[in-house]
Coordinates of C-alpha atoms in Angstrom, one line a residue:
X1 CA 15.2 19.0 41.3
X2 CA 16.6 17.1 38.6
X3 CA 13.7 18.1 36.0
X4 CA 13.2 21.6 37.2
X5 CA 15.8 23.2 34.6
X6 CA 13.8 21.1 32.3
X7 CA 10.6 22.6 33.1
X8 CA 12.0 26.5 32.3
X9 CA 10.7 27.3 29.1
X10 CA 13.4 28.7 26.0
X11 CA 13.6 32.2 25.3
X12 CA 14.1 33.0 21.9
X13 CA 16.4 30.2 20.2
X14 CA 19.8 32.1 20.5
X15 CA 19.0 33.3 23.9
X16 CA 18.2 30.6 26.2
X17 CA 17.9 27.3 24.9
X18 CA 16.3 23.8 26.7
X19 CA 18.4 22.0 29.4
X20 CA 18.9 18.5 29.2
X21 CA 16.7 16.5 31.6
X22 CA 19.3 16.2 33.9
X23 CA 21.4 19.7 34.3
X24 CA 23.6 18.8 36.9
X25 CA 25.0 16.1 34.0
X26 CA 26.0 18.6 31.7
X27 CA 29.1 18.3 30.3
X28 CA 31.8 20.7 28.9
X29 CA 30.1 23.8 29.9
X30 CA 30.9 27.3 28.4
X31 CA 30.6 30.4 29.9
X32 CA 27.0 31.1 28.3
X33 CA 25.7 28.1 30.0
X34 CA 26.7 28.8 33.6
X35 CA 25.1 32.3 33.3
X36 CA 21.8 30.8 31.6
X37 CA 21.4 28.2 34.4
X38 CA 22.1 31.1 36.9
X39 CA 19.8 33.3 35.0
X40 CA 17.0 30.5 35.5
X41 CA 18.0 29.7 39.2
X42 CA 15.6 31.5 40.6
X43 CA 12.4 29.7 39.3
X44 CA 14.3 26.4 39.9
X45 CA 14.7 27.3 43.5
X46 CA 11.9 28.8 44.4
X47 CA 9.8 26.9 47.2
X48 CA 12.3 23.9 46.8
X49 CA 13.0 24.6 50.8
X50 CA 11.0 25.2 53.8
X51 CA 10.7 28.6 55.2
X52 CA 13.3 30.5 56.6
X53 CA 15.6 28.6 54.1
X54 CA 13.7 29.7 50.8
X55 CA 13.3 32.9 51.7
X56 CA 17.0 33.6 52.6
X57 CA 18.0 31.7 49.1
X58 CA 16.0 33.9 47.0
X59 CA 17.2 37.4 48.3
X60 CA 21.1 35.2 47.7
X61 CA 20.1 34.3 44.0
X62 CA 18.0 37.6 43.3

């Protein structure tokens, strides 16, 4: 999981910019950060767990 917020690709440069290879690392977070890696949970998530589990997480994030 540790390279999936890695993976998501940047949105424009002031919009959502690359996470660091390891995003649970991050340090001295603003409030702009928690809602980008909450905007990009979703794609992170996704089939990370088995079924019920997935489904029920991606009805939570969406």
């Amino acid at each position: 999981m540790l390279d999936r917020y890695h993976l998501v690709p940047t949105f424009r440069s002031s919009t959502i910019r690359r996470f660091t290879v390891n995003a649970s690392e991050m340090k001295k977070l603003a409030a702009h950060d928690f809602e980008n890696l909450l905007q990009c949970s979703i794609p992170v998530f996704e089939g990370l767990f088995n079924e019920p589990h997935n489904t029920r997480l991606m009805k939570l994030l969406y």
